[in-house]
C-alpha cells in the first residue's frame, strides 16, 4: 500500500483527526465564578464505577478551576450547536472574559457547575478521583455524580464540526497557515516551529498552508 511507504515509524498527525471524538462544553465553578471551555477529549473510562476522563490544557482557565475544586460538568453538544457557541467557549479564555455573560439561561448541575441547556443532549457532572500530568495537559479521571439525557438530538462529532459547523476559511489569496483545529489563520510565509495557536492552543503540527 502506497500509504505505508513512509514506514512503520512515520507519523502523519492528520491520522489523529480520524478518531471519532464528540464535542463538549466543560464547565467548572470556583468561589462563585463560573467558566467553561470546549473540549473534544471527554470519554467514559469504566461503567462500574461509572467514570469519565477529560484532557485539559494547563494554559486554560478551566484547568486551574478543576484542579483546585475537584469538580466539573460536561454538556454534550448536539448537531444543532451553532459556531457562536464554539467561539464563546473555545476561542476566548475565562482569564479575560465572563463567558456566561449575556446568556438567557442559568441552569446548574446538582454539584453547582453551570451547564448549557440548549444544543446539548446530555449533561454529566463528575468529581475528580485521580489526575495524570503531561507537559501541556492534565487528564482528570472522575466519578460521575449526575448524568441526565436532555434530548434525542444526535451528538455533534469532531468530524461534524469540521464539515458542518465551522465556517470554511475565506477563499482569498492570503499567504499563511491555517489551524486545522479551529480555523485560525497565521499570516506569513513561514510558520515558527514553536508557534501555538492563540485561539485553541494547538501547536505548529496542526497547521497547514492556506490553500489558494
Ligand atoms: C473544537 C475544539 C476542541 C478543543 N478541545 C480541547 C480539549 O480537548 N482540551 C482543552 O484543554 N482545550 C480544548 N480546546 C481549546 C479550549 O476550548 C480553548 O483553549 C479555550 O479558550 C480555553 O478556555 P479557558 O481558558 O477559559 O479554559 C478545544 C477548542 C476547540 C475549538
PDB file of N, CA and C and ligand atoms in Angstrom, residues 23 35-41 55-57 59-63 86 89-95 99 137 158 161 181-182 199-202, ligand 1:
ATOM      1  N   UNK A  23     -18.003  16.390  21.083  1.00  0.00           N
ATOM      2  CA  UNK A  23     -17.658  17.760  21.477  1.00  0.00           C
ATOM      3  C   UNK A  23     -18.484  18.162  22.689  1.00  0.00           C
ATOM      4  N   UNK A  35     -17.046  29.183  34.729  1.00  0.00           N
ATOM      5  CA  UNK A  35     -16.299  29.237  33.467  1.00  0.00           C
ATOM      6  C   UNK A  35     -16.472  27.898  32.760  1.00  0.00           C
ATOM      7  N   UNK A  36     -16.072  27.874  31.499  1.00  0.00           N
ATOM      8  CA  UNK A  36     -16.150  26.635  30.739  1.00  0.00           C
ATOM      9  C   UNK A  36     -15.362  26.751  29.465  1.00  0.00           C
ATOM     10  N   UNK A  37     -15.008  25.614  28.891  1.00  0.00           N
ATOM     11  CA  UNK A  37     -14.302  25.633  27.599  1.00  0.00           C
ATOM     12  C   UNK A  37     -14.752  24.445  26.757  1.00  0.00           C
ATOM     13  N   UNK A  38     -14.567  24.595  25.457  1.00  0.00           N
ATOM     14  CA  UNK A  38     -14.880  23.499  24.524  1.00  0.00           C
ATOM     15  C   UNK A  38     -13.789  22.435  24.643  1.00  0.00           C
ATOM     16  N   UNK A  39     -14.191  21.186  24.722  1.00  0.00           N
ATOM     17  CA  UNK A  39     -13.200  20.100  24.619  1.00  0.00           C
ATOM     18  C   UNK A  39     -13.746  19.004  23.711  1.00  0.00           C
ATOM     19  N   UNK A  40     -12.814  18.223  23.187  1.00  0.00           N
ATOM     20  CA  UNK A  40     -13.209  17.050  22.403  1.00  0.00           C
ATOM     21  C   UNK A  40     -12.724  15.765  23.082  1.00  0.00           C
ATOM     22  N   UNK A  41     -12.128  15.916  24.264  1.00  0.00           N
ATOM     23  CA  UNK A  41     -11.402  14.783  24.839  1.00  0.00           C
ATOM     24  C   UNK A  41     -12.126  14.100  26.001  1.00  0.00           C
ATOM     25  N   UNK A  55      -9.177  15.618  29.087  1.00  0.00           N
ATOM     26  CA  UNK A  55      -7.800  16.104  28.969  1.00  0.00           C
ATOM     27  C   UNK A  55      -7.859  17.613  28.795  1.00  0.00           C
ATOM     28  N   UNK A  56      -7.273  18.346  29.755  1.00  0.00           N
ATOM     29  CA  UNK A  56      -7.450  19.801  29.778  1.00  0.00           C
ATOM     30  C   UNK A  56      -6.098  20.512  29.740  1.00  0.00           C
ATOM     31  N   UNK A  57      -6.003  21.475  28.838  1.00  0.00           N
ATOM     32  CA  UNK A  57      -4.767  22.229  28.651  1.00  0.00           C
ATOM     33  C   UNK A  57      -4.451  23.052  29.899  1.00  0.00           C
ATOM     34  N   UNK A  59      -2.734  25.635  30.174  1.00  0.00           N
ATOM     35  CA  UNK A  59      -2.710  27.085  29.955  1.00  0.00           C
ATOM     36  C   UNK A  59      -4.098  27.707  30.086  1.00  0.00           C
ATOM     37  N   UNK A  60      -5.146  26.886  30.087  1.00  0.00           N
ATOM     38  CA  UNK A  60      -6.500  27.425  30.137  1.00  0.00           C
ATOM     39  C   UNK A  60      -6.935  27.747  31.558  1.00  0.00           C
ATOM     40  N   UNK A  61      -7.974  28.582  31.649  1.00  0.00           N
ATOM     41  CA  UNK A  61      -8.511  28.993  32.951  1.00  0.00           C
ATOM     42  C   UNK A  61      -9.294  27.846  33.599  1.00  0.00           C
ATOM     43  N   UNK A  62      -9.997  27.082  32.776  1.00  0.00           N
ATOM     44  CA  UNK A  62     -10.816  25.977  33.299  1.00  0.00           C
ATOM     45  C   UNK A  62      -9.939  24.954  34.016  1.00  0.00           C
ATOM     46  N   UNK A  63      -8.726  24.753  33.499  1.00  0.00           N
ATOM     47  CA  UNK A  63      -7.806  23.769  34.084  1.00  0.00           C
ATOM     48  C   UNK A  63      -7.586  24.009  35.580  1.00  0.00           C
ATOM     49  N   UNK A  86     -19.166  27.715  19.975  1.00  0.00           N
ATOM     50  CA  UNK A  86     -17.749  27.315  19.955  1.00  0.00           C
ATOM     51  C   UNK A  86     -16.853  28.534  20.136  1.00  0.00           C
ATOM     52  N   UNK A  89     -17.032  29.665  23.924  1.00  0.00           N
ATOM     53  CA  UNK A  89     -16.369  28.824  24.929  1.00  0.00           C
ATOM     54  C   UNK A  89     -15.001  28.285  24.487  1.00  0.00           C
ATOM     55  N   UNK A  90     -14.723  28.313  23.171  1.00  0.00           N
ATOM     56  CA  UNK A  90     -13.486  27.688  22.697  1.00  0.00           C
ATOM     57  C   UNK A  90     -12.437  28.648  22.199  1.00  0.00           C
ATOM     58  N   UNK A  91     -12.842  29.884  21.858  1.00  0.00           N
ATOM     59  CA  UNK A  91     -11.890  30.792  21.223  1.00  0.00           C
ATOM     60  C   UNK A  91     -11.564  32.003  22.080  1.00  0.00           C
ATOM     61  N   UNK A  92     -11.897  31.950  23.337  1.00  0.00           N
ATOM     62  CA  UNK A  92     -11.512  33.020  24.263  1.00  0.00           C
ATOM     63  C   UNK A  92     -11.341  32.380  25.630  1.00  0.00           C
ATOM     64  N   UNK A  93     -10.612  33.074  26.511  1.00  0.00           N
ATOM     65  CA  UNK A  93     -10.336  32.483  27.819  1.00  0.00           C
ATOM     66  C   UNK A  93     -11.122  33.173  28.925  1.00  0.00           C
ATOM     67  N   UNK A  94     -11.506  32.365  29.916  1.00  0.00           N
ATOM     68  CA  UNK A  94     -12.151  32.902  31.113  1.00  0.00           C
ATOM     69  C   UNK A  94     -11.232  33.828  31.886  1.00  0.00           C
ATOM     70  N   UNK A  95      -9.934  33.795  31.554  1.00  0.00           N
ATOM     71  CA  UNK A  95      -8.998  34.739  32.188  1.00  0.00           C
ATOM     72  C   UNK A  95      -9.349  36.167  31.788  1.00  0.00           C
ATOM     73  N   UNK A  99     -17.538  34.200  30.211  1.00  0.00           N
ATOM     74  CA  UNK A  99     -18.109  33.528  29.042  1.00  0.00           C
ATOM     75  C   UNK A  99     -19.615  33.305  29.146  1.00  0.00           C
ATOM     76  N   UNK A 137      -0.965  19.107  29.204  1.00  0.00           N
ATOM     77  CA  UNK A 137      -2.324  18.828  29.665  1.00  0.00           C
ATOM     78  C   UNK A 137      -2.325  18.050  30.985  1.00  0.00           C
ATOM     79  N   UNK A 158     -16.535  15.573  16.209  1.00  0.00           N
ATOM     80  CA  UNK A 158     -15.460  16.460  15.742  1.00  0.00           C
ATOM     81  C   UNK A 158     -15.561  16.610  14.209  1.00  0.00           C
ATOM     82  N   UNK A 161     -18.355  18.822  13.244  1.00  0.00           N
ATOM     83  CA  UNK A 161     -17.952  20.206  13.498  1.00  0.00           C
ATOM     84  C   UNK A 161     -17.176  20.764  12.302  1.00  0.00           C
ATOM     85  N   UNK A 181      -7.498  22.756  13.561  1.00  0.00           N
ATOM     86  CA  UNK A 181      -8.433  22.517  14.664  1.00  0.00           C
ATOM     87  C   UNK A 181      -9.522  23.587  14.710  1.00  0.00           C
ATOM     88  N   UNK A 182      -9.109  24.871  14.648  1.00  0.00           N
ATOM     89  CA  UNK A 182     -10.119  25.914  14.858  1.00  0.00           C
ATOM     90  C   UNK A 182     -10.255  26.883  13.692  1.00  0.00           C
ATOM     91  N   UNK A 199      -5.909  30.818  19.546  1.00  0.00           N
ATOM     92  CA  UNK A 199      -7.315  30.518  19.841  1.00  0.00           C
ATOM     93  C   UNK A 199      -7.483  29.187  20.549  1.00  0.00           C
ATOM     94  N   UNK A 200      -6.937  28.095  19.966  1.00  0.00           N
ATOM     95  CA  UNK A 200      -7.221  26.780  20.549  1.00  0.00           C
ATOM     96  C   UNK A 200      -5.985  26.132  21.158  1.00  0.00           C
ATOM     97  N   UNK A 201      -4.845  26.808  21.052  1.00  0.00           N
ATOM     98  CA  UNK A 201      -3.599  26.388  21.702  1.00  0.00           C
ATOM     99  C   UNK A 201      -2.998  25.101  21.141  1.00  0.00           C
ATOM    100  N   UNK A 202      -3.376  24.707  19.930  1.00  0.00           N
ATOM    101  CA  UNK A 202      -2.695  23.587  19.297  1.00  0.00           C
ATOM    102  C   UNK A 202      -1.408  24.115  18.657  1.00  0.00           C
TER     103      UNK A 202
HETATM  104  C1  LIG B   1     -13.003  22.020  18.544  1.00  0.00           C
HETATM  105  C2  LIG B   1     -12.170  22.359  19.759  1.00  0.00           C
HETATM  106  C3  LIG B   1     -11.702  21.349  20.582  1.00  0.00           C
HETATM  107  C4  LIG B   1     -10.941  21.639  21.733  1.00  0.00           C
HETATM  108  N1  LIG B   1     -10.518  20.635  22.557  1.00  0.00           N
HETATM  109  C5  LIG B   1      -9.870  20.924  23.708  1.00  0.00           C
HETATM  110  C6  LIG B   1      -9.532  19.879  24.643  1.00  0.00           C
HETATM  111  O1  LIG B   1      -9.816  18.701  24.453  1.00  0.00           O
HETATM  112  N2  LIG B   1      -8.865  20.244  25.796  1.00  0.00           N
HETATM  113  C7  LIG B   1      -8.541  21.556  26.067  1.00  0.00           C
HETATM  114  O2  LIG B   1      -7.966  21.825  27.131  1.00  0.00           O
HETATM  115  N3  LIG B   1      -8.856  22.553  25.192  1.00  0.00           N
HETATM  116  C8  LIG B   1      -9.523  22.264  24.041  1.00  0.00           C
HETATM  117  N4  LIG B   1      -9.877  23.268  23.179  1.00  0.00           N
HETATM  118  C9  LIG B   1      -9.410  24.648  23.443  1.00  0.00           C
HETATM  119  C10 LIG B   1     -10.197  25.404  24.540  1.00  0.00           C
HETATM  120  O3  LIG B   1     -11.583  25.332  24.354  1.00  0.00           O
HETATM  121  C11 LIG B   1      -9.732  26.864  24.492  1.00  0.00           C
HETATM  122  O4  LIG B   1      -8.347  26.947  24.694  1.00  0.00           O
HETATM  123  C12 LIG B   1     -10.466  27.766  25.478  1.00  0.00           C
HETATM  124  O5  LIG B   1     -10.262  29.114  25.078  1.00  0.00           O
HETATM  125  C13 LIG B   1      -9.981  27.636  26.916  1.00  0.00           C
HETATM  126  O6  LIG B   1     -10.742  28.487  27.728  1.00  0.00           O
HETATM  127  P1  LIG B   1     -10.388  28.795  29.265  1.00  0.00           P
HETATM  128  O7  LIG B   1      -9.052  29.485  29.290  1.00  0.00           O
HETATM  129  O8  LIG B   1     -11.498  29.677  29.729  1.00  0.00           O
HETATM  130  O9  LIG B   1     -10.345  27.474  29.973  1.00  0.00           O
HETATM  131  C14 LIG B   1     -10.641  22.991  22.039  1.00  0.00           C
HETATM  132  C15 LIG B   1     -11.130  24.036  21.203  1.00  0.00           C
HETATM  133  C16 LIG B   1     -11.898  23.724  20.083  1.00  0.00           C
HETATM  134  C17 LIG B   1     -12.412  24.845  19.228  1.00  0.00           C
END
